PDB file of C-alpha atoms and ligand atoms in Angstrom:
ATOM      1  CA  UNK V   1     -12.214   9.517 108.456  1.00  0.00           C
ATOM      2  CA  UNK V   2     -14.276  10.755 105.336  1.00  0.00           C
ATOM      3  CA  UNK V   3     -14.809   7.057 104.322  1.00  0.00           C
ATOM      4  CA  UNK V   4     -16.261   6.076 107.734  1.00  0.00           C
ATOM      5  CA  UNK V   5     -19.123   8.732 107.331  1.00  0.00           C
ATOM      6  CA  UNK V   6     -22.187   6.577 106.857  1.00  0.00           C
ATOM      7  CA  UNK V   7     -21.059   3.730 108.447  1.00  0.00           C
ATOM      8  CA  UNK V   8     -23.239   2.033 111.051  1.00  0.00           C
ATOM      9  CA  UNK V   9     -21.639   2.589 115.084  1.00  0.00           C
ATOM     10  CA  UNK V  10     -19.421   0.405 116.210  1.00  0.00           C
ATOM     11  CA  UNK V  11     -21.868  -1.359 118.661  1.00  0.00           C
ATOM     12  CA  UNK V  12     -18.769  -3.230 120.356  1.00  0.00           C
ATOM     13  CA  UNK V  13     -17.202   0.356 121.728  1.00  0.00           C
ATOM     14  CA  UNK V  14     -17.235   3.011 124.184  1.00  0.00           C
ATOM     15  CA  UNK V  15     -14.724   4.549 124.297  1.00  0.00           C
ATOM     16  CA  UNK V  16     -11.600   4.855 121.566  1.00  0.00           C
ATOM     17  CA  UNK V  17      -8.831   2.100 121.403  1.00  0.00           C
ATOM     18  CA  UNK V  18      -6.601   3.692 119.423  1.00  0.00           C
ATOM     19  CA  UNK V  19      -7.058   0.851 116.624  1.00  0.00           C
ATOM     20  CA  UNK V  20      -6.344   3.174 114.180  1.00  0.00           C
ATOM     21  CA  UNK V  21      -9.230   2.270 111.598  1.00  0.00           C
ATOM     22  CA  UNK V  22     -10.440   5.928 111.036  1.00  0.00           C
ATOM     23  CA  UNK V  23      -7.154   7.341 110.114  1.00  0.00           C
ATOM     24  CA  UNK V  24      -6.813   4.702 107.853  1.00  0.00           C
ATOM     25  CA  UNK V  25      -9.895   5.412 106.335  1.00  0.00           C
ATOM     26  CA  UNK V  26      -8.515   8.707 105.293  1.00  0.00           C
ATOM     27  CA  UNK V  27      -8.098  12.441 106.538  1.00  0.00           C
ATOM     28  CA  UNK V  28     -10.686  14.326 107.880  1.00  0.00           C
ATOM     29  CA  UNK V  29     -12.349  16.928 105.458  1.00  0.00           C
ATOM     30  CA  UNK V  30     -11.804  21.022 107.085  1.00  0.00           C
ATOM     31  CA  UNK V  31     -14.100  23.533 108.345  1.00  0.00           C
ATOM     32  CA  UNK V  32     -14.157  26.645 109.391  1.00  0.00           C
ATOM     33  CA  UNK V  33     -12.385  26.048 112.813  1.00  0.00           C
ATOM     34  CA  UNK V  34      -9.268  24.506 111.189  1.00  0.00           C
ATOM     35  CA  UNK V  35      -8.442  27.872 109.281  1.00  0.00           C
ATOM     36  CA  UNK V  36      -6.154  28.558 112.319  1.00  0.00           C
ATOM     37  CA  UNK V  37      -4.370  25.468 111.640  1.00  0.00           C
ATOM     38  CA  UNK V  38      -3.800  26.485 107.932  1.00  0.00           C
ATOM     39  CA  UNK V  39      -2.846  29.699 108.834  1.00  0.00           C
ATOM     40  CA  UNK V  40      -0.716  28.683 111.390  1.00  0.00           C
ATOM     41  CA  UNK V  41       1.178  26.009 109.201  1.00  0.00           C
ATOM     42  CA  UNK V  42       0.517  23.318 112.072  1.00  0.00           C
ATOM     43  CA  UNK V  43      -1.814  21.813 108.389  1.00  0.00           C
ATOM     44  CA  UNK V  44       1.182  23.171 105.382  1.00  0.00           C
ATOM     45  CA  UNK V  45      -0.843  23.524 102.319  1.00  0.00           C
ATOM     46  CA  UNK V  46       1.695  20.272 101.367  1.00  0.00           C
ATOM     47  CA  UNK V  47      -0.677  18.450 103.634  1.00  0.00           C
ATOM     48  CA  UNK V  48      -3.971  19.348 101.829  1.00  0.00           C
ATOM     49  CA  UNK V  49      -5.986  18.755  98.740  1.00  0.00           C
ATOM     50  CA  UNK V  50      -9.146  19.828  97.094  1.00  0.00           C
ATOM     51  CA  UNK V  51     -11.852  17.847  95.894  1.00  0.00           C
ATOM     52  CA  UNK V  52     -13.353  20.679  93.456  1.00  0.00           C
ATOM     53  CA  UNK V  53     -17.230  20.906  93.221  1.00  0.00           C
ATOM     54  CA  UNK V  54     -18.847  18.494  91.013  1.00  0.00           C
ATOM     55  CA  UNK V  55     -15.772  16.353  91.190  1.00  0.00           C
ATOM     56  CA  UNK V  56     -17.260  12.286  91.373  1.00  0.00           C
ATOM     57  CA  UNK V  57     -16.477  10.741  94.356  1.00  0.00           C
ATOM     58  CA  UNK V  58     -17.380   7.167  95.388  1.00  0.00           C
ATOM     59  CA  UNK V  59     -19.497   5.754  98.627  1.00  0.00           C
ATOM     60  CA  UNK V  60     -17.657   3.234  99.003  1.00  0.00           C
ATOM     61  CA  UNK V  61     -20.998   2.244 101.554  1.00  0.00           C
ATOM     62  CA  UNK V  62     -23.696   3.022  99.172  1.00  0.00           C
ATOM     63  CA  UNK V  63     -21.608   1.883  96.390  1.00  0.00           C
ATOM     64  CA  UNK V  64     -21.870   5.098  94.052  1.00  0.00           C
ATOM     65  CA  UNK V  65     -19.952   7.257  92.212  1.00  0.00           C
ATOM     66  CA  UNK V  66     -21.630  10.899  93.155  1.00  0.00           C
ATOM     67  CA  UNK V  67     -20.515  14.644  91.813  1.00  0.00           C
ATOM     68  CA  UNK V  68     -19.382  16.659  94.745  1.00  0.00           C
ATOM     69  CA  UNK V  69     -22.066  19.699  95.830  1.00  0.00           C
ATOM     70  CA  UNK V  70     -19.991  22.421  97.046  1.00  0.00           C
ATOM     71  CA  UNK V  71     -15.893  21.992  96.966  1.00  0.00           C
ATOM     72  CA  UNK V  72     -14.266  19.885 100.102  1.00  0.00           C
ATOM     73  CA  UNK V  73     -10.373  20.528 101.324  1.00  0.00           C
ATOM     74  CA  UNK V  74      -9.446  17.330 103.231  1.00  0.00           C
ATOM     75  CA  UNK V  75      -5.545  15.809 104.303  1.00  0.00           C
ATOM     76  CA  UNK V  76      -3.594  13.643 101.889  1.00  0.00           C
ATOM     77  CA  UNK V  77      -3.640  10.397 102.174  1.00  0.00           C
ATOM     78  CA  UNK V  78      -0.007   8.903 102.062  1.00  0.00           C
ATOM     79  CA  UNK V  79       1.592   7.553  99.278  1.00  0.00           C
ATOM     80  CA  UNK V  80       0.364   4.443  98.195  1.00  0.00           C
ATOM     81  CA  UNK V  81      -2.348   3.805 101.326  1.00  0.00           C
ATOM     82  CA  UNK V  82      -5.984   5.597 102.311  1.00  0.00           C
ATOM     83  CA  UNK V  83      -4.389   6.241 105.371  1.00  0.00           C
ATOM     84  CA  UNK V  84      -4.041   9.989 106.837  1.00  0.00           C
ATOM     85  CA  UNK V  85      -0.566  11.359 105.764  1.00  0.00           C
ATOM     86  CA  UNK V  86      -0.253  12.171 109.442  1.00  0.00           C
ATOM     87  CA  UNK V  87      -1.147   8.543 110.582  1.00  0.00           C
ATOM     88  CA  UNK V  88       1.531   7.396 112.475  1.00  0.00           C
ATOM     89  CA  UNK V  89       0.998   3.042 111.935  1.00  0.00           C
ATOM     90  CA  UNK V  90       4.076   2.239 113.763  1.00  0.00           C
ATOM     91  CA  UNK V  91       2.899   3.841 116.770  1.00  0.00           C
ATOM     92  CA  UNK V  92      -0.701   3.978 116.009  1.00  0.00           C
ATOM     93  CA  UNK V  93      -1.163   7.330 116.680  1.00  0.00           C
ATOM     94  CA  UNK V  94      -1.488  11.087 114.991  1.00  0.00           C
ATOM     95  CA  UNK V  95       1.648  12.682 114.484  1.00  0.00           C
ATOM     96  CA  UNK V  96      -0.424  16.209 115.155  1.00  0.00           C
ATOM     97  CA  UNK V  97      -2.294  15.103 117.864  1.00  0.00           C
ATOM     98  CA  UNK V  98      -2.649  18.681 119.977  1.00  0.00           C
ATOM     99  CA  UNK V  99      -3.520  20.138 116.241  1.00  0.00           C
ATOM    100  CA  UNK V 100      -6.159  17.512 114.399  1.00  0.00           C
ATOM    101  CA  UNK V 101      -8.745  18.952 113.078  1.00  0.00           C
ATOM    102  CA  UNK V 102     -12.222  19.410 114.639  1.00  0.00           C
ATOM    103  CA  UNK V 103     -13.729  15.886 112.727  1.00  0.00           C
ATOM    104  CA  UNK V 104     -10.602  14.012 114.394  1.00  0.00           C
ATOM    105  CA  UNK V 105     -11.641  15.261 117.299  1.00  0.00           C
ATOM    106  CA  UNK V 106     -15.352  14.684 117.701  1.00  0.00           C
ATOM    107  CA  UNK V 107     -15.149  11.164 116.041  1.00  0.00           C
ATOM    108  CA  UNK V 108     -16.224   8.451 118.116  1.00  0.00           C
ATOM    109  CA  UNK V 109     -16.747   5.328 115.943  1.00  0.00           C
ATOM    110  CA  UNK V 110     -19.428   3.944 118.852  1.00  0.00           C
ATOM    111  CA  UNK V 111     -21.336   7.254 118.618  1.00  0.00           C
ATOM    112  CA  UNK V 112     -21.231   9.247 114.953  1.00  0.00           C
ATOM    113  CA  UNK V 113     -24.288  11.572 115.919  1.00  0.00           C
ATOM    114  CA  UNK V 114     -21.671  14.548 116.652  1.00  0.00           C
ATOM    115  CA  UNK V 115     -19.620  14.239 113.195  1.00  0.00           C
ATOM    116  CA  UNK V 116     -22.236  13.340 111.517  1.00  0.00           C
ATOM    117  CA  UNK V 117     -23.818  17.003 112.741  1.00  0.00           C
ATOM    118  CA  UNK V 118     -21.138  18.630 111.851  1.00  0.00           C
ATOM    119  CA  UNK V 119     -19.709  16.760 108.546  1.00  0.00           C
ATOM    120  CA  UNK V 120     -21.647  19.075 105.637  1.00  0.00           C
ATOM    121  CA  UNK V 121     -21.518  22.567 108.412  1.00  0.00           C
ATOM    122  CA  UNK V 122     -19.105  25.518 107.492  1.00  0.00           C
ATOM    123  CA  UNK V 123     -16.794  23.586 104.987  1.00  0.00           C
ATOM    124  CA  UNK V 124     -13.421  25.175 104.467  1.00  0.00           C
ATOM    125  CA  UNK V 125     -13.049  25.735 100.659  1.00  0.00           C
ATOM    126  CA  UNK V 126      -9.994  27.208  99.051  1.00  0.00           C
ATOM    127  CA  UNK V 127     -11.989  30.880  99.178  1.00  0.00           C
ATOM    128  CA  UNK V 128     -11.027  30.791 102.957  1.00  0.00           C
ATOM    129  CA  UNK V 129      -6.947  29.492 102.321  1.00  0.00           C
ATOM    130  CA  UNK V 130      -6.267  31.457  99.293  1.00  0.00           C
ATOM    131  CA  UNK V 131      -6.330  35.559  99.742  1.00  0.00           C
ATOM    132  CA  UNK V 132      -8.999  37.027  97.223  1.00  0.00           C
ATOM    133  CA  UNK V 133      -6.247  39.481  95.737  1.00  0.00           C
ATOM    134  CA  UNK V 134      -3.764  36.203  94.896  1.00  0.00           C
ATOM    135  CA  UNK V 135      -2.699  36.671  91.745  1.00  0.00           C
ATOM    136  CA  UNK V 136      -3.218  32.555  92.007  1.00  0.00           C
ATOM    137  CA  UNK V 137      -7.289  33.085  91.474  1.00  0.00           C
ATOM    138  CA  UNK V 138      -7.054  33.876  87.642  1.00  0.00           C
ATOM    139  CA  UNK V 139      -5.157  30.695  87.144  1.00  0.00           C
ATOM    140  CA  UNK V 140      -7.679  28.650  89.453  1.00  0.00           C
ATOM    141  CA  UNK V 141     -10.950  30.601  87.534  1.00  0.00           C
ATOM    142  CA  UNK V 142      -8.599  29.522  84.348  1.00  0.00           C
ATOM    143  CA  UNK V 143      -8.537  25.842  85.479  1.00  0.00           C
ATOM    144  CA  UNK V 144     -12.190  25.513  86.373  1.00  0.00           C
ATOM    145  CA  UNK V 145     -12.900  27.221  82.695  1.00  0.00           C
ATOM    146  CA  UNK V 146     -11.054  24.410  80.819  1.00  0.00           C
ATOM    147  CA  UNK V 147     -11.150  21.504  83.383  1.00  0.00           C
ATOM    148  CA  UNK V 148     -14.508  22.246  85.286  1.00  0.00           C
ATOM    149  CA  UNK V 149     -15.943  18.774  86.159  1.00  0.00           C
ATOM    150  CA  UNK V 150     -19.209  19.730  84.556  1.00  0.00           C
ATOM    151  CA  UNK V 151     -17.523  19.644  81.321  1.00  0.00           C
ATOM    152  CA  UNK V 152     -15.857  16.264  82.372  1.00  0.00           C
ATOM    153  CA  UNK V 153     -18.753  14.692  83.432  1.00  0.00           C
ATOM    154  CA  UNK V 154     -20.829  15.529  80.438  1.00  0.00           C
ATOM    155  CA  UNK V 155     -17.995  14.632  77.794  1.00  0.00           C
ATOM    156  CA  UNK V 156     -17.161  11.335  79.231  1.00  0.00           C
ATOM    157  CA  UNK V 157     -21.020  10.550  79.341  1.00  0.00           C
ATOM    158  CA  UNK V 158     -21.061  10.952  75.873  1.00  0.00           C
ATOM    159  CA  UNK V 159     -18.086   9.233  75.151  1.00  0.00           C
ATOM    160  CA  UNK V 160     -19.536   6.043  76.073  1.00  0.00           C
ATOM    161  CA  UNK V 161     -17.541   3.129  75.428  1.00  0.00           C
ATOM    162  CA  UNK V 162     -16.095   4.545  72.421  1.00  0.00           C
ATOM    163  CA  UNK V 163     -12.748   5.805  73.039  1.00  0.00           C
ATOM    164  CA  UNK V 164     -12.553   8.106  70.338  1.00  0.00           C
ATOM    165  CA  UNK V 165     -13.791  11.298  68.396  1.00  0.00           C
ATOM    166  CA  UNK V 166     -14.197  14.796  69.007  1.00  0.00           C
ATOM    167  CA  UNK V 167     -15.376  14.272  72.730  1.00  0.00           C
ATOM    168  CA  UNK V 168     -12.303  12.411  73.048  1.00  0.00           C
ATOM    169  CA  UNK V 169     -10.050  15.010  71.816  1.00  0.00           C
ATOM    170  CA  UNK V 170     -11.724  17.305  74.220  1.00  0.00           C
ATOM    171  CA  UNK V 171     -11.114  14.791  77.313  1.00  0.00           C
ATOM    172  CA  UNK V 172      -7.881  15.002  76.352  1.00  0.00           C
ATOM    173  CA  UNK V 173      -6.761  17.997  75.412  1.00  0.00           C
ATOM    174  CA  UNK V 174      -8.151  18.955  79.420  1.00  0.00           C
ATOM    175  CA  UNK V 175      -5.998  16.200  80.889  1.00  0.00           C
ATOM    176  CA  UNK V 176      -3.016  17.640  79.187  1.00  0.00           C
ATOM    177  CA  UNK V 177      -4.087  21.544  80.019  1.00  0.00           C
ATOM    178  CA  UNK V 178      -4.033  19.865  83.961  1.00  0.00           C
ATOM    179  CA  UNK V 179      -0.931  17.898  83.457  1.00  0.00           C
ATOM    180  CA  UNK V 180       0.761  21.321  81.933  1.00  0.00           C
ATOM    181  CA  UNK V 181      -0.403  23.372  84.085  1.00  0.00           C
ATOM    182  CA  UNK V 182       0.990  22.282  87.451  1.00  0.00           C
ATOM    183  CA  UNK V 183       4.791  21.953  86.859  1.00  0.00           C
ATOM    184  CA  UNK V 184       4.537  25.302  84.500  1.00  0.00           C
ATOM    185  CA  UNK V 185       3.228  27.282  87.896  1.00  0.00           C
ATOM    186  CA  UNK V 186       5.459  25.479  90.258  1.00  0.00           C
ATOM    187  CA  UNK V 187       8.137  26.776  87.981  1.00  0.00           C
ATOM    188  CA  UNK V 188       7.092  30.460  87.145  1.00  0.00           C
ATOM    189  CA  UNK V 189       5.871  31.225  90.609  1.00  0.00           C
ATOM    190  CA  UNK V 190       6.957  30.773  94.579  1.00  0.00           C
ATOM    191  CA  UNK V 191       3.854  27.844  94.991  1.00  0.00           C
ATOM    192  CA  UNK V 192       5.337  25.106  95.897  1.00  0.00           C
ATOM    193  CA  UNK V 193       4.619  21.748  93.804  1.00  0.00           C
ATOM    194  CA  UNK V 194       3.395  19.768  96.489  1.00  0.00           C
ATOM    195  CA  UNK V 195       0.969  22.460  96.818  1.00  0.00           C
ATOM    196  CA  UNK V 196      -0.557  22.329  93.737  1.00  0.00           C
ATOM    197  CA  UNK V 197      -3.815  19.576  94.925  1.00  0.00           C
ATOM    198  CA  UNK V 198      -4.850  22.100  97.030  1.00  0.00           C
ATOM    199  CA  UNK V 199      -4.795  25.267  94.657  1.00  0.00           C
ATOM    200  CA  UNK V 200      -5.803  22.628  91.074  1.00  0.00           C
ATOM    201  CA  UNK V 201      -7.299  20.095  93.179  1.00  0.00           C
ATOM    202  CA  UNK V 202      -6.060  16.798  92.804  1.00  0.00           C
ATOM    203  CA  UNK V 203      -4.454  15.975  89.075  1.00  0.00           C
ATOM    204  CA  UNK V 204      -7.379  15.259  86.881  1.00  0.00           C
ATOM    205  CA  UNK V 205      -6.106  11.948  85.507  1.00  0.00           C
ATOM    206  CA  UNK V 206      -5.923  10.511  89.208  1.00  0.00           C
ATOM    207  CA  UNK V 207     -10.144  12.046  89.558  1.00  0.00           C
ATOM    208  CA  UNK V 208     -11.040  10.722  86.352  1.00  0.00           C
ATOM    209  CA  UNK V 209     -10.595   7.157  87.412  1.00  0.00           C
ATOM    210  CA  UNK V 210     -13.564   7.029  89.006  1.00  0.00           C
ATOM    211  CA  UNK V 211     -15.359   6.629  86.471  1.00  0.00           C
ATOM    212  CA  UNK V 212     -13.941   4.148  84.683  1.00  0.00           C
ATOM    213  CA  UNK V 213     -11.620   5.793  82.043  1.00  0.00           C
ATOM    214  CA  UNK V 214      -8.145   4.064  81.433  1.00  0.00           C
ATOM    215  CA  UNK V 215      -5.490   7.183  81.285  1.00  0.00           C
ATOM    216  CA  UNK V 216      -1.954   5.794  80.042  1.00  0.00           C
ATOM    217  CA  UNK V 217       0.891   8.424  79.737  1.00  0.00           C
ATOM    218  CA  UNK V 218       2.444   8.387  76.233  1.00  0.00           C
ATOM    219  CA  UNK V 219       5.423  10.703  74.660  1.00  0.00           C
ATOM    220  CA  UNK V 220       4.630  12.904  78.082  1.00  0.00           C
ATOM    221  CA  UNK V 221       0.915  13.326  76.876  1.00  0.00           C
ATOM    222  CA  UNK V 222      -2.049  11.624  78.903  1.00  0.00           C
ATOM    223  CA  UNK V 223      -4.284   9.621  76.243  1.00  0.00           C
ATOM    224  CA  UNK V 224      -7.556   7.877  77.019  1.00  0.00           C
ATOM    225  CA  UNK V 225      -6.993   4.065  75.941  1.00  0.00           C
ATOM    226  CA  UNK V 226     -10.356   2.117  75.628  1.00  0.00           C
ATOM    227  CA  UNK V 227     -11.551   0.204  78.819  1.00  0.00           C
ATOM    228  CA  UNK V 228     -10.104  -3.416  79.135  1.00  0.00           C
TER     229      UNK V 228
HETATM  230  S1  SF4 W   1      -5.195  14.168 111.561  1.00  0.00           S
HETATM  231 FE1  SF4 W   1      -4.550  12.658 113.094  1.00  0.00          FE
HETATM  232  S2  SF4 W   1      -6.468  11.964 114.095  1.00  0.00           S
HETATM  233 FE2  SF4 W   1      -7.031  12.991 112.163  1.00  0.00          FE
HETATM  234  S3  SF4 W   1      -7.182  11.293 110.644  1.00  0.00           S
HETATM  235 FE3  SF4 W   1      -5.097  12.165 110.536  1.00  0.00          FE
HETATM  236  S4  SF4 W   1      -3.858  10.857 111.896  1.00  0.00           S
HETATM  237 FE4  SF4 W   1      -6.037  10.522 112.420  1.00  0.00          FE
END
């Protein structure tokens, strides 16, 4: 779904086919009238993830690599594919159908004028999902201090093609602080680790690879190896 923003109409349509393309594409990003469905656990917060602000994200139709505005909460993917987590490709159909969310439900691939209306309106962000006296906000404000992608963005531009030095260090050190983080509060608290994309956003080492940088897992430590 979010990949198939900014793609021409599908001039051959008029109506859907159930081909399944959009779903494979990838979940729909939330907004405002999905809360319900978070609330009501028809989307678990298993189901979600974050894409924090200023987190780079690729066009794969303009072909760029872009820092997120304001914060997004879309539906995993499955393992291993693009495809919505609630994609069903044996039947080629949604698993929630009576409870998709309002993009799945306004998407027509042979007319995007209504999603594309709607696609930047009333985003759901994880201010709406997570209660404003969760104990759970001083570790996210924690997070964004030491892993905000401002930070990121700025020490990997200076990085370069060198794959070492203090900038380096400081890449790092906030890839380990990440990878720390999540099994440390899936342990101490009642979140749930398959939660955790939605409260941290998705693991740092899996954004980071938009941009280029190798990250290779050594004695349980995430190091930055030089680019092939
Ligand atoms: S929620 Fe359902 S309709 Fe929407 S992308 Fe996923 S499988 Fe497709």
């Amino acid at each position: 779904m979010y990949n198939s923003m900014g793609s021409a109409p599908n001039q051959t349509r008029t109506e859907c086919i159930r081909c399944g393309t959009c779903c494979e594409k990838g979940g729909p990003a939330l907004h405002l009238e999905d809360l319900e469905l978070v609330v009501s656990g028809a989307l678990p917060a298993s189901s979600l993830y974050t894409l924090r602000s200023g987190e780079p994200v690729r066009d794969d139709v303009a072909g760029t690599v872009t820092p997120l505005e304001d914060e997004i909460i879309k539906i995993k993917p499955a393992r291993g594919t693009q495809a919505c987590i609630f994609y069903d490709s044996t039947l080629k159909a949604c698993s929630i159908y009576k409870s998709r969310p309002v993009e799945c439900r306004v998407m027509k691939c042979w007319d995007t004028g209504e999603i594309e209306a709607l696609y930047s309106a009333d985003r759901l962000t994880r201010r709406h999902v997570i209660p404003s006296d969760s104990g759970l906000w001083k570790l996210i404000h924690a997070h964004e201090d030491r892993c905000g992608f401002a930070r990121v963005l700025s020490l990997v531009r200076e990085l370069g093609s060198r794959a070492e030095g203090e900038n380096l260090e400081s890449l790092m050190d906030m890839l380990n602080y990440d990878l720390y983080l999540r099994p440390m509060v899936a342990e101490k608290t009642s979140i749930g680790a398959e939660d955790l994309d939605l409260v941290f956003g998705r693991p740092l080492h899996e954004a980071v690879k938009v941009l280029g940088l190798r990250v290779e897992v050594e004695d349980g430590r995430h190091v930055v190896r030089p680019k092939a």
